[in-house]
Amino acid sequence: AIFQTGPSRPTGDIEEFCTNHHPIGVPLAKNRWRYKVVAFDLDGTLLRGDNYLFSWELFWNGLGFSKKIQKDLIREYRRKAQEGEERSHRVDAYRNWCRQACQKFMTRKATRGQLATMVAPLRLTANCRSALSAMRDEGIVLAIISEGVSLLLEEKLPDFRNLFDFVFINELVFDHQGYLNDVVAMEYDFHGKAEALAYVCRRVGCAVKEEAVFVGDAFNDEEIMLAASLAIAYPPKD
């Protein structure tokens, strides 16, 4: 899912699902700094915790599923993603992976409250809110590009729409009783985060290779780190 944070602007393709909420009248890509866009990973970068687990893994483990089930689904995703050269194969495989994970969680009758309890021990990285606010004040466009789960963001940074212009993340959907019943997968799979960064830069009118920064923590973000003008390991997990 790409969270909408302002009035939508349909364009006829996947871009219609993404909007921004930068103050009206302020050119998005114009500030006095070299870098115009800063994109962040979520798991392990903006969010920290003791023996930190990737958000999907946090829920897999918390709901009592084996490592084998997780590995089997990842293996199936990789096989399906490589069946064709088109981007759509990767995206469909990723959506299927998210959907199957969600269906497994539903067999445990997972609720929002139950999953939120698993998230509770996590914390924002030091000075997170003040640093983000300072960058916004300087006119820098901020984004989250994560293969993780929106529940972590909602629980730990509930006012994220006031801090970020773009948020790319998977959204779990709950029914009126709080039971998990669906997932809205984002348009960019495990290998598509660089495409998300390019999309942001295209929307705000700046160059990925000259004016974009990505902040992450591990080698799984290698593609987007190589695509950005500047990559920062925070913390340098690998």
mmCIF file of C-alpha atoms in Angstrom:
data_model
loop_
_atom_site.group_PDB
_atom_site.id
_atom_site.type_symbol
_atom_site.label_atom_id
_atom_site.label_comp_id
_atom_site.label_asym_id
_atom_site.label_seq_id
_atom_site.Cartn_x
_atom_site.Cartn_y
_atom_site.Cartn_z
ATOM 1 C CA ALA A 1 0.000 0.000 0.000
ATOM 2 C CA ILE A 2 1.075 3.549 -0.575
ATOM 3 C CA PHE A 3 -0.509 5.627 2.128
ATOM 4 C CA GLN A 4 -2.449 8.624 0.895
ATOM 5 C CA THR A 5 -1.588 11.732 2.833
ATOM 6 C CA GLY A 6 -3.396 14.371 0.804
ATOM 7 C CA PRO A 7 -5.798 14.884 -2.112
ATOM 8 C CA SER A 8 -5.373 12.230 -4.795
ATOM 9 C CA ARG A 9 -4.222 13.070 -8.317
ATOM 10 C CA PRO A 10 -5.253 10.280 -10.719
ATOM 11 C CA THR A 11 -2.819 9.575 -13.545
ATOM 12 C CA GLY A 12 -4.124 6.313 -14.975
ATOM 13 C CA ASP A 13 -1.344 4.020 -13.748
ATOM 14 C CA ILE A 14 0.063 2.902 -10.403
ATOM 15 C CA GLU A 15 0.926 6.501 -9.598
ATOM 16 C CA GLU A 16 -2.732 7.224 -8.950
ATOM 17 C CA PHE A 17 -2.365 5.388 -5.639
ATOM 18 C CA CYS A 18 0.286 7.761 -4.315
ATOM 19 C CA THR A 19 -0.064 11.341 -3.171
ATOM 20 C CA ASN A 20 1.868 13.785 -1.037
ATOM 21 C CA HIS A 21 0.908 16.385 1.522
ATOM 22 C CA HIS A 22 3.735 18.874 1.270
ATOM 23 C CA PRO A 23 2.456 22.409 2.064
ATOM 24 C CA ILE A 24 0.640 23.925 -0.907
ATOM 25 C CA GLY A 25 2.702 26.521 -2.753
ATOM 26 C CA VAL A 26 6.079 25.166 -1.632
ATOM 27 C CA PRO A 27 8.068 23.591 -4.513
ATOM 28 C CA LEU A 28 8.765 20.047 -3.372
ATOM 29 C CA ALA A 29 12.225 19.666 -4.873
ATOM 30 C CA LYS A 30 13.545 23.132 -4.087
ATOM 31 C CA ASN A 31 15.591 23.651 -0.961
ATOM 32 C CA ARG A 32 19.035 25.051 -0.277
ATOM 33 C CA TRP A 33 20.611 21.631 0.179
ATOM 34 C CA ARG A 34 22.195 19.341 -2.369
ATOM 35 C CA TYR A 35 19.841 16.498 -1.466
ATOM 36 C CA LYS A 36 16.112 16.930 -2.111
ATOM 37 C CA VAL A 37 14.720 13.510 -1.101
ATOM 38 C CA VAL A 38 15.600 11.301 1.865
ATOM 39 C CA ALA A 39 14.040 7.832 2.007
ATOM 40 C CA PHE A 40 14.204 5.534 5.026
ATOM 41 C CA ASP A 41 13.870 1.849 5.699
ATOM 42 C CA LEU A 42 11.629 1.151 8.701
ATOM 43 C CA ASP A 43 12.604 -2.150 10.321
ATOM 44 C CA GLY A 44 15.867 -1.810 12.231
ATOM 45 C CA THR A 45 16.467 1.741 11.026
ATOM 46 C CA LEU A 46 13.705 4.019 12.294
ATOM 47 C CA LEU A 47 12.490 1.300 14.654
ATOM 48 C CA ARG A 48 14.780 -0.470 17.097
ATOM 49 C CA GLY A 49 14.530 -3.213 19.673
ATOM 50 C CA ASP A 50 16.527 -5.876 21.467
ATOM 51 C CA ASN A 51 17.318 -8.726 19.041
ATOM 52 C CA TYR A 52 15.236 -6.904 16.442
ATOM 53 C CA LEU A 53 13.118 -9.022 14.076
ATOM 54 C CA PHE A 54 11.816 -7.934 10.665
ATOM 55 C CA SER A 55 8.124 -7.090 11.124
ATOM 56 C CA TRP A 56 6.799 -10.081 9.201
ATOM 57 C CA GLU A 57 9.146 -12.384 11.127
ATOM 58 C CA LEU A 58 8.010 -10.785 14.388
ATOM 59 C CA PHE A 59 4.445 -11.860 13.645
ATOM 60 C CA TRP A 60 5.399 -15.279 12.263
ATOM 61 C CA ASN A 61 7.293 -16.052 15.464
ATOM 62 C CA GLY A 62 4.765 -14.426 17.774
ATOM 63 C CA LEU A 63 1.950 -16.506 16.296
ATOM 64 C CA GLY A 64 3.943 -19.717 16.683
ATOM 65 C CA PHE A 65 4.836 -20.595 13.087
ATOM 66 C CA SER A 66 7.956 -22.567 12.243
ATOM 67 C CA LYS A 67 10.950 -21.256 10.316
ATOM 68 C CA LYS A 68 10.280 -23.920 7.689
ATOM 69 C CA ILE A 69 6.910 -22.414 6.745
ATOM 70 C CA GLN A 70 8.504 -18.980 6.391
ATOM 71 C CA LYS A 71 11.349 -20.311 4.251
ATOM 72 C CA ASP A 72 9.000 -22.336 2.043
ATOM 73 C CA LEU A 73 6.910 -19.260 1.245
ATOM 74 C CA ILE A 74 9.995 -17.161 0.485
ATOM 75 C CA ARG A 75 11.275 -19.923 -1.789
ATOM 76 C CA GLU A 76 7.922 -19.980 -3.618
ATOM 77 C CA TYR A 77 8.009 -16.182 -4.009
ATOM 78 C CA ARG A 78 11.486 -16.315 -5.543
ATOM 79 C CA ARG A 79 10.498 -19.094 -7.948
ATOM 80 C CA LYS A 80 7.390 -17.252 -9.149
ATOM 81 C CA ALA A 81 9.204 -13.922 -9.378
ATOM 82 C CA GLN A 82 11.737 -15.458 -11.764
ATOM 83 C CA GLU A 83 9.192 -17.082 -14.067
ATOM 84 C CA GLY A 84 9.150 -14.074 -16.374
ATOM 85 C CA GLU A 85 11.153 -10.946 -17.083
ATOM 86 C CA GLU A 86 8.233 -8.546 -16.697
ATOM 87 C CA ARG A 87 7.971 -6.490 -13.544
ATOM 88 C CA SER A 88 4.409 -7.766 -13.141
ATOM 89 C CA HIS A 89 5.693 -11.272 -12.379
ATOM 90 C CA ARG A 90 7.659 -9.969 -9.416
ATOM 91 C CA VAL A 91 4.796 -7.837 -8.134
ATOM 92 C CA ASP A 92 2.253 -10.663 -8.455
ATOM 93 C CA ALA A 93 4.623 -13.071 -6.704
ATOM 94 C CA TYR A 94 5.132 -10.566 -3.897
ATOM 95 C CA ARG A 95 1.415 -9.956 -3.481
ATOM 96 C CA ASN A 96 0.878 -13.696 -3.338
ATOM 97 C CA TRP A 97 3.577 -14.008 -0.658
ATOM 98 C CA CYS A 98 1.900 -11.297 1.443
ATOM 99 C CA ARG A 99 -1.525 -12.858 0.933
ATOM 100 C CA GLN A 100 -0.347 -16.332 1.954
ATOM 101 C CA ALA A 101 1.348 -14.954 5.055
ATOM 102 C CA CYS A 102 -1.854 -13.135 5.979
ATOM 103 C CA GLN A 103 -3.919 -16.296 5.461
ATOM 104 C CA LYS A 104 -1.575 -18.215 7.752
ATOM 105 C CA PHE A 105 -1.954 -15.537 10.439
ATOM 106 C CA MET A 106 -5.737 -15.720 10.043
ATOM 107 C CA THR A 107 -5.671 -19.434 10.919
ATOM 108 C CA ARG A 108 -4.445 -18.306 14.346
ATOM 109 C CA LYS A 109 -7.370 -15.831 14.557
ATOM 110 C CA ALA A 110 -4.883 -12.985 14.855
ATOM 111 C CA THR A 111 -6.288 -9.675 16.053
ATOM 112 C CA ARG A 112 -4.948 -6.165 15.820
ATOM 113 C CA GLY A 113 -4.604 -6.028 19.592
ATOM 114 C CA GLN A 114 -2.633 -9.270 19.666
ATOM 115 C CA LEU A 115 -0.217 -8.089 16.973
ATOM 116 C CA ALA A 116 0.093 -4.651 18.600
ATOM 117 C CA THR A 117 1.231 -6.382 21.813
ATOM 118 C CA MET A 118 4.115 -7.924 19.860
ATOM 119 C CA VAL A 119 5.058 -4.461 18.574
ATOM 120 C CA ALA A 120 4.905 -2.818 22.009
ATOM 121 C CA PRO A 121 8.554 -3.455 23.052
ATOM 122 C CA LEU A 122 9.903 -1.691 19.943
ATOM 123 C CA ARG A 123 11.002 1.941 20.039
ATOM 124 C CA LEU A 124 11.830 4.786 17.696
ATOM 125 C CA THR A 125 15.510 5.370 17.119
ATOM 126 C CA ALA A 126 17.051 8.175 19.175
ATOM 127 C CA ASN A 127 16.019 11.693 18.120
ATOM 128 C CA CYS A 128 13.846 10.273 15.332
ATOM 129 C CA ARG A 129 10.994 12.764 15.518
ATOM 130 C CA SER A 130 13.199 15.832 15.981
ATOM 131 C CA ALA A 131 15.468 14.834 13.064
ATOM 132 C CA LEU A 132 12.512 14.241 10.730
ATOM 133 C CA SER A 133 10.918 17.543 11.752
ATOM 134 C CA ALA A 134 14.175 19.409 11.133
ATOM 135 C CA MET A 135 14.464 17.964 7.615
ATOM 136 C CA ARG A 136 10.850 18.812 6.811
ATOM 137 C CA ASP A 137 11.459 22.380 7.996
ATOM 138 C CA GLU A 138 14.306 22.576 5.476
ATOM 139 C CA GLY A 139 12.030 21.519 2.614
ATOM 140 C CA ILE A 140 13.452 18.012 2.219
ATOM 141 C CA VAL A 141 10.989 15.446 0.884
ATOM 142 C CA LEU A 142 10.772 12.460 3.231
ATOM 143 C CA ALA A 143 9.716 8.900 2.419
ATOM 144 C CA ILE A 144 9.509 5.472 4.001
ATOM 145 C CA ILE A 145 10.152 2.582 1.618
ATOM 146 C CA SER A 146 9.674 -0.662 3.495
ATOM 147 C CA GLU A 147 8.729 -4.297 2.818
ATOM 148 C CA GLY A 148 7.464 -4.339 6.396
ATOM 149 C CA VAL A 149 4.022 -3.935 7.946
ATOM 150 C CA SER A 150 2.128 -0.700 8.522
ATOM 151 C CA LEU A 151 0.983 -1.731 12.003
ATOM 152 C CA LEU A 152 4.458 -1.032 13.375
ATOM 153 C CA LEU A 153 4.379 2.474 11.961
ATOM 154 C CA GLU A 154 0.835 3.113 13.190
ATOM 155 C CA GLU A 155 1.728 1.988 16.705
ATOM 156 C CA LYS A 156 5.107 3.658 17.090
ATOM 157 C CA LEU A 157 4.714 6.788 14.935
ATOM 158 C CA PRO A 158 0.948 7.392 14.733
ATOM 159 C CA ASP A 159 1.396 10.890 13.289
ATOM 160 C CA PHE A 160 3.616 9.618 10.444
ATOM 161 C CA ARG A 161 1.422 11.378 7.866
ATOM 162 C CA ASN A 162 2.567 14.698 9.327
ATOM 163 C CA LEU A 163 6.230 13.761 8.924
ATOM 164 C CA PHE A 164 6.451 11.839 5.637
ATOM 165 C CA ASP A 165 5.386 12.832 2.138
ATOM 166 C CA PHE A 166 5.396 9.250 0.813
ATOM 167 C CA VAL A 167 4.997 5.959 2.635
ATOM 168 C CA PHE A 168 5.364 2.641 0.793
ATOM 169 C CA ILE A 169 4.520 -0.261 3.081
ATOM 170 C CA ASN A 170 2.246 -3.303 3.380
ATOM 171 C CA GLU A 171 -1.052 -2.676 5.150
ATOM 172 C CA LEU A 172 -2.817 -5.308 7.222
ATOM 173 C CA VAL A 173 -6.610 -4.995 7.166
ATOM 174 C CA PHE A 174 -8.818 -5.841 10.152
ATOM 175 C CA ASP A 175 -12.576 -6.325 10.413
ATOM 176 C CA HIS A 176 -14.896 -4.442 12.765
ATOM 177 C CA GLN A 177 -14.133 -6.927 15.561
ATOM 178 C CA GLY A 178 -10.400 -6.447 15.180
ATOM 179 C CA TYR A 179 -9.649 -9.741 13.445
ATOM 180 C CA LEU A 180 -7.133 -9.788 10.617
ATOM 181 C CA ASN A 181 -8.914 -10.447 7.314
ATOM 182 C CA ASP A 182 -6.772 -9.111 4.461
ATOM 183 C CA VAL A 183 -3.550 -7.423 3.378
ATOM 184 C CA VAL A 184 -2.911 -4.665 0.862
ATOM 185 C CA ALA A 185 0.557 -5.311 -0.537
ATOM 186 C CA MET A 186 2.596 -2.397 -1.810
ATOM 187 C CA GLU A 187 3.393 -2.072 -5.519
ATOM 188 C CA TYR A 188 7.107 -2.707 -5.006
ATOM 189 C CA ASP A 189 8.423 -6.137 -4.067
ATOM 190 C CA PHE A 190 11.614 -7.122 -2.228
ATOM 191 C CA HIS A 191 13.664 -6.091 -5.283
ATOM 192 C CA GLY A 192 11.598 -3.049 -6.211
ATOM 193 C CA LYS A 193 12.548 -0.488 -3.576
ATOM 194 C CA ALA A 194 14.830 1.326 -6.033
ATOM 195 C CA GLU A 195 11.797 1.717 -8.314
ATOM 196 C CA ALA A 196 9.881 3.317 -5.439
ATOM 197 C CA LEU A 197 12.691 5.816 -4.883
ATOM 198 C CA ALA A 198 12.748 6.629 -8.597
ATOM 199 C CA TYR A 199 8.992 7.174 -8.474
ATOM 200 C CA VAL A 200 9.317 9.662 -5.590
ATOM 201 C CA CYS A 201 12.055 11.592 -7.383
ATOM 202 C CA ARG A 202 10.003 11.650 -10.567
ATOM 203 C CA ARG A 203 7.002 13.016 -8.679
ATOM 204 C CA VAL A 204 8.958 15.804 -7.006
ATOM 205 C CA GLY A 205 11.219 16.674 -9.933
ATOM 206 C CA CYS A 206 14.714 15.687 -8.850
ATOM 207 C CA ALA A 207 17.387 13.213 -9.946
ATOM 208 C CA VAL A 208 17.882 9.926 -8.099
ATOM 209 C CA LYS A 209 21.601 9.741 -8.849
ATOM 210 C CA GLU A 210 22.321 13.338 -7.857
ATOM 211 C CA GLU A 211 19.768 14.383 -5.246
ATOM 212 C CA ALA A 212 18.383 11.333 -3.375
ATOM 213 C CA VAL A 213 19.476 9.696 -0.134
ATOM 214 C CA PHE A 214 18.541 6.264 1.197
ATOM 215 C CA VAL A 215 18.984 5.294 4.845
ATOM 216 C CA GLY A 216 18.882 1.568 5.655
ATOM 217 C CA ASP A 217 20.651 -1.016 7.739
ATOM 218 C CA ALA A 218 21.342 -4.185 5.757
ATOM 219 C CA PHE A 219 22.466 -5.702 2.448
ATOM 220 C CA ASN A 220 18.887 -6.613 1.507
ATOM 221 C CA ASP A 221 18.628 -2.930 0.514
ATOM 222 C CA GLU A 222 21.649 -3.106 -1.794
ATOM 223 C CA GLU A 223 19.688 -2.207 -4.951
ATOM 224 C CA ILE A 224 18.199 0.981 -3.592
ATOM 225 C CA MET A 225 21.473 1.909 -1.884
ATOM 226 C CA LEU A 226 23.290 1.645 -5.214
ATOM 227 C CA ALA A 227 20.556 3.612 -6.986
ATOM 228 C CA ALA A 228 20.638 6.579 -4.598
ATOM 229 C CA SER A 229 23.162 9.382 -4.757
ATOM 230 C CA LEU A 230 24.054 8.784 -1.108
ATOM 231 C CA ALA A 231 23.458 5.646 0.978
ATOM 232 C CA ILE A 232 23.759 5.685 4.754
ATOM 233 C CA ALA A 233 23.944 2.532 6.872
ATOM 234 C CA TYR A 234 22.086 3.355 10.071
ATOM 235 C CA PRO A 235 22.931 1.264 11.947
ATOM 236 C CA PRO A 236 25.441 -0.714 9.825
ATOM 237 C CA LYS A 237 23.983 -4.168 10.502
ATOM 238 C CA ASP A 238 26.009 -5.837 7.722
#
